[in-house]
Structures are given as structure tokens and as C-alpha cells.
């Protein structure tokens, strides 16, 4: 089973590497939060970090990695979407005076590179989830410049060409279709 936690005492003044791997339970929860409950995992999400402390401040730098099964918004084919997101994180000890501040890490709502920590265990679960929410593609594409489906015959144009006439004049509804697509895009 993977874990996304680091013991505070293992972060020293000299930088060291941390490999944190999420387990399937984490993904089950994260995909609910992301409203992507039908998306399957291809490679578990992990954090490759280098971390050290300066006084009570903790600095982490590295990447979030993982891959999921997505469906291309143009051609409708499913494909593996790989994530490789850079991370830079500065954590300060929480100054919260409330009776029982929540243990773990809480990211700044405005700036995901800042956060506070509490207690002696650094749980990166919310960090990974926030990074993923930000990096999640609004318009999934199987490849950059996916050619989509032919509007006339429905052929997947990434695989085979067709000889349909797709010029504006031959398709009275082409302009309407494009307008619809644009307004959909703007609506997101
Ligand atoms: Zn595609
Ligand atoms: Zn065609």
C-alpha cells in the first residue's frame, strides 16, 4: 500500500529525496472530488520530491506523476492521459491558535505553492488532489491536434482519410455546428 505521508522529523537541513505513492483508495476518493467517478487509473499517482528545512520552514520541489484513462473530446476514443506536474511548495508551521488545528498540510487557497503544516506527520494527500484538480484537462485530446470525426461520414480522421466534401457550401449546417461548438467552449 502506498502512502502520501512524510514524518516531519525526516525532513532535515540537507535536502533528501522522497518518493510518495498513492494507493487505489486515494484515487477512489480523489476521483469523486474531481467529479470523474468513471475515470480509471493507468498508473498510480506519485510525488517525486526533494525536501529540506530552513528553521521551521519546509521546502519541497519536484513533480506529481500519474496517468488515467480519458476519452478524447474530439474523436471519442479513449486514451491514456499522463500527468507530469511541477511542484514547488513552501510550508510554514501553522500559527493557528484554535483549540485543535487540523493535523497535516493545508494549502493556501490562492497560491498552491504556499501552505501551512501542523503536527508531526505531513500528509500530502490534499496537495496531490489540489494539483490534480488544477491540471485536469478541460478538453481532453488523444493527441495534440486530433483531427476528430468527419462531420459527413463519421470516420475517425486520425486513422483513415475519407473523400467527403466538407467545404462550407456543401454543408448548410456547418456554420451552425461551429457556432455551437464555440459557445460550448465559452460556456465551460
Ligand atoms: Zn482524438
Ligand atoms: Zn467523411
Tab-separated table of C-alpha atoms and ligand atoms in Angstrom:
chain	number	residue	atom	x	y	z
A	1	UNK	CA	0.000	0.000	0.000
A	2	UNK	CA	1.287	3.417	-0.887
A	3	UNK	CA	1.452	6.326	1.436
A	4	UNK	CA	1.456	10.035	0.814
A	5	UNK	CA	2.838	10.936	4.242
A	6	UNK	CA	6.233	12.047	5.444
A	7	UNK	CA	7.274	12.156	9.076
A	8	UNK	CA	8.242	15.716	9.972
A	9	UNK	CA	11.426	14.514	11.665
A	10	UNK	CA	12.684	13.020	8.403
A	11	UNK	CA	12.939	16.465	6.774
A	12	UNK	CA	16.412	17.793	7.575
A	13	UNK	CA	18.545	20.761	6.706
A	14	UNK	CA	20.245	18.899	3.910
A	15	UNK	CA	17.931	18.069	1.009
A	16	UNK	CA	16.805	14.493	0.529
A	17	UNK	CA	14.526	12.735	-1.888
A	18	UNK	CA	11.067	11.461	-1.053
A	19	UNK	CA	9.078	9.086	-3.194
A	20	UNK	CA	5.410	9.112	-2.184
A	21	UNK	CA	2.939	6.829	-3.886
A	22	UNK	CA	-0.827	6.918	-3.601
A	23	UNK	CA	-2.879	3.755	-3.364
A	24	UNK	CA	-6.153	2.881	-5.073
A	25	UNK	CA	-8.169	4.096	-2.075
A	26	UNK	CA	-6.753	7.557	-2.559
A	27	UNK	CA	-7.799	7.524	-6.201
A	28	UNK	CA	-11.296	6.305	-5.308
A	29	UNK	CA	-11.720	9.368	-3.117
A	30	UNK	CA	-9.906	11.834	-5.353
A	31	UNK	CA	-11.951	10.991	-8.427
A	32	UNK	CA	-15.167	11.622	-6.503
A	33	UNK	CA	-13.862	15.049	-5.526
A	34	UNK	CA	-12.879	15.682	-9.147
A	35	UNK	CA	-16.349	14.550	-10.303
A	36	UNK	CA	-14.684	11.989	-12.569
A	37	UNK	CA	-16.038	8.888	-10.885
A	38	UNK	CA	-15.875	6.749	-14.035
A	39	UNK	CA	-12.252	7.518	-14.869
A	40	UNK	CA	-9.891	4.579	-14.405
A	41	UNK	CA	-6.312	4.708	-13.276
A	42	UNK	CA	-3.497	3.652	-15.638
A	43	UNK	CA	-0.556	4.435	-13.375
A	44	UNK	CA	-0.882	5.340	-9.679
A	45	UNK	CA	-0.274	8.942	-8.781
A	46	UNK	CA	3.025	9.620	-7.089
A	47	UNK	CA	5.065	12.533	-5.838
A	48	UNK	CA	8.793	12.685	-6.510
A	49	UNK	CA	10.068	15.341	-4.171
A	50	UNK	CA	13.248	16.775	-2.859
A	51	UNK	CA	12.733	18.382	0.529
A	52	UNK	CA	14.633	20.195	3.242
A	53	UNK	CA	14.028	22.572	6.097
A	54	UNK	CA	15.153	26.104	6.892
A	55	UNK	CA	14.351	26.545	10.546
A	56	UNK	CA	10.704	25.609	10.881
A	57	UNK	CA	10.007	26.234	7.197
A	58	UNK	CA	9.907	23.282	4.837
A	59	UNK	CA	10.664	23.419	1.156
A	60	UNK	CA	9.679	20.789	-1.361
A	61	UNK	CA	10.339	20.703	-5.052
A	62	UNK	CA	9.618	18.031	-7.620
A	63	UNK	CA	6.847	16.520	-9.682
A	64	UNK	CA	3.464	14.871	-9.433
A	65	UNK	CA	3.153	11.900	-11.787
A	66	UNK	CA	0.364	9.580	-12.807
A	67	UNK	CA	-1.870	8.504	-15.673
A	68	UNK	CA	-5.575	7.943	-16.213
A	69	UNK	CA	-7.890	6.678	-18.922
A	70	UNK	CA	-9.693	9.561	-20.595
A	71	UNK	CA	-11.924	9.929	-23.618
A	72	UNK	CA	-10.917	12.366	-26.330
A	73	UNK	CA	-13.396	15.209	-26.692
A	74	UNK	CA	-12.950	15.313	-30.463
A	75	UNK	CA	-12.846	11.765	-31.761
A	76	UNK	CA	-14.365	9.981	-28.762
A	77	UNK	CA	-11.548	7.413	-28.497
A	78	UNK	CA	-10.217	6.577	-25.062
A	79	UNK	CA	-6.545	7.239	-24.459
A	80	UNK	CA	-4.004	7.361	-21.636
A	81	UNK	CA	-3.587	10.845	-20.250
A	82	UNK	CA	-0.268	11.294	-18.472
A	83	UNK	CA	0.262	13.892	-15.793
A	84	UNK	CA	3.656	15.351	-15.011
A	85	UNK	CA	3.125	18.470	-12.971
A	86	UNK	CA	5.916	20.502	-11.416
A	87	UNK	CA	5.629	21.199	-7.697
A	88	UNK	CA	7.182	23.903	-5.609
A	89	UNK	CA	5.921	24.128	-2.097
A	90	UNK	CA	6.862	26.255	0.885
A	91	UNK	CA	5.283	25.142	4.142
A	92	UNK	CA	5.225	27.154	7.332
A	93	UNK	CA	4.195	25.871	10.719
A	94	UNK	CA	0.583	26.724	11.412
A	95	UNK	CA	0.153	29.682	13.729
A	96	UNK	CA	-3.473	28.874	14.266
A	97	UNK	CA	-4.409	29.348	17.917
A	98	UNK	CA	-7.659	27.449	17.587
A	99	UNK	CA	-8.126	24.663	20.132
A	100	UNK	CA	-7.308	21.844	17.766
A	101	UNK	CA	-5.844	22.834	14.403
A	102	UNK	CA	-6.196	20.018	11.909
A	103	UNK	CA	-3.014	17.965	11.609
A	104	UNK	CA	-1.466	17.721	8.169
A	105	UNK	CA	-0.945	20.160	5.330
A	106	UNK	CA	-3.290	22.908	4.255
A	107	UNK	CA	-2.565	24.767	1.029
A	108	UNK	CA	-3.170	28.442	0.508
A	109	UNK	CA	-6.404	28.796	-1.468
A	110	UNK	CA	-4.886	31.457	-3.732
A	111	UNK	CA	-1.386	30.137	-4.175
A	112	UNK	CA	-0.830	26.393	-4.282
A	113	UNK	CA	2.895	26.849	-3.731
A	114	UNK	CA	2.260	28.058	-0.171
A	115	UNK	CA	0.812	26.230	2.766
A	116	UNK	CA	0.913	25.517	6.472
A	117	UNK	CA	1.548	22.292	8.330
A	118	UNK	CA	0.509	21.015	11.673
A	119	UNK	CA	1.546	18.068	13.796
A	120	UNK	CA	4.447	15.726	13.117
A	121	UNK	CA	3.095	13.989	10.045
A	122	UNK	CA	2.999	15.679	6.655
A	123	UNK	CA	0.146	14.233	4.675
A	124	UNK	CA	0.405	15.174	1.007
A	125	UNK	CA	-2.992	13.781	0.008
A	126	UNK	CA	-4.712	17.180	-0.242
A	127	UNK	CA	-1.671	18.606	-2.032
A	128	UNK	CA	-1.811	15.977	-4.741
A	129	UNK	CA	-5.559	16.359	-5.071
A	130	UNK	CA	-5.353	20.139	-5.488
A	131	UNK	CA	-2.577	19.865	-8.059
A	132	UNK	CA	-4.581	17.329	-9.993
A	133	UNK	CA	-7.753	19.418	-9.901
A	134	UNK	CA	-5.822	22.278	-11.439
A	135	UNK	CA	-4.075	20.158	-14.055
A	136	UNK	CA	-7.154	18.190	-15.097
A	137	UNK	CA	-7.780	18.777	-18.833
A	138	UNK	CA	-10.969	20.694	-19.593
A	139	UNK	CA	-10.889	19.398	-23.150
A	140	UNK	CA	-9.193	16.016	-23.246
A	141	UNK	CA	-7.390	15.319	-26.524
A	142	UNK	CA	-5.966	11.927	-27.539
A	143	UNK	CA	-3.165	13.732	-29.363
A	144	UNK	CA	-2.460	17.369	-29.817
A	145	UNK	CA	-4.256	18.350	-32.999
A	146	UNK	CA	-6.607	15.367	-33.001
A	147	UNK	CA	-8.451	15.530	-36.325
A	148	UNK	CA	-11.722	14.283	-34.888
A	149	UNK	CA	-14.530	12.668	-36.798
A	150	UNK	CA	-15.574	13.538	-40.306
A	151	UNK	CA	-18.758	15.606	-39.959
A	152	UNK	CA	-20.209	13.938	-43.036
A	153	UNK	CA	-19.454	10.211	-42.749
A	154	UNK	CA	-18.261	9.949	-39.133
A	155	UNK	CA	-14.896	8.356	-39.986
A	156	UNK	CA	-12.138	8.848	-37.410
A	157	UNK	CA	-9.847	11.112	-39.419
A	158	UNK	CA	-6.788	10.235	-37.341
A	159	UNK	CA	-6.955	6.717	-38.758
A	160	UNK	CA	-8.287	6.984	-42.275
A	161	UNK	CA	-8.966	9.754	-44.667
A	162	UNK	CA	-12.269	9.920	-46.442
A	163	UNK	CA	-13.196	11.733	-49.589
A	164	UNK	CA	-16.159	13.610	-48.197
A	165	UNK	CA	-16.676	17.156	-49.342
A	166	UNK	CA	-16.553	19.124	-46.114
A	167	UNK	CA	-16.402	22.594	-47.627
A	168	UNK	CA	-18.836	25.090	-46.155
A	169	UNK	CA	-21.080	25.223	-49.212
A	170	UNK	CA	-21.747	21.505	-49.235
A	171	UNK	CA	-22.809	21.552	-45.611
A	172	UNK	CA	-25.501	24.076	-44.909
A	173	UNK	CA	-25.332	23.292	-41.210
A	174	UNK	CA	-21.547	23.561	-40.906
A	175	UNK	CA	-21.592	27.112	-39.702
A	176	UNK	CA	-24.253	26.383	-37.138
A	177	UNK	CA	-22.220	23.440	-35.865
A	178	UNK	CA	-19.184	25.612	-35.448
A	179	UNK	CA	-21.129	28.280	-33.615
A	180	UNK	CA	-22.497	25.658	-31.282
A	181	UNK	CA	-19.034	24.313	-30.593
A	182	UNK	CA	-17.715	27.784	-29.881
A	183	UNK	CA	-20.490	28.637	-27.480
A	184	UNK	CA	-19.968	25.300	-25.737
A	185	UNK	CA	-16.289	26.126	-25.355
A	186	UNK	CA	-17.062	29.553	-23.972
A	187	UNK	CA	-19.593	28.102	-21.579
A	188	UNK	CA	-17.000	25.939	-19.787
B	1	LIG	ZN1	-8.970	12.287	-30.521
B	2	LIG	ZN1	-16.085	11.551	-44.379
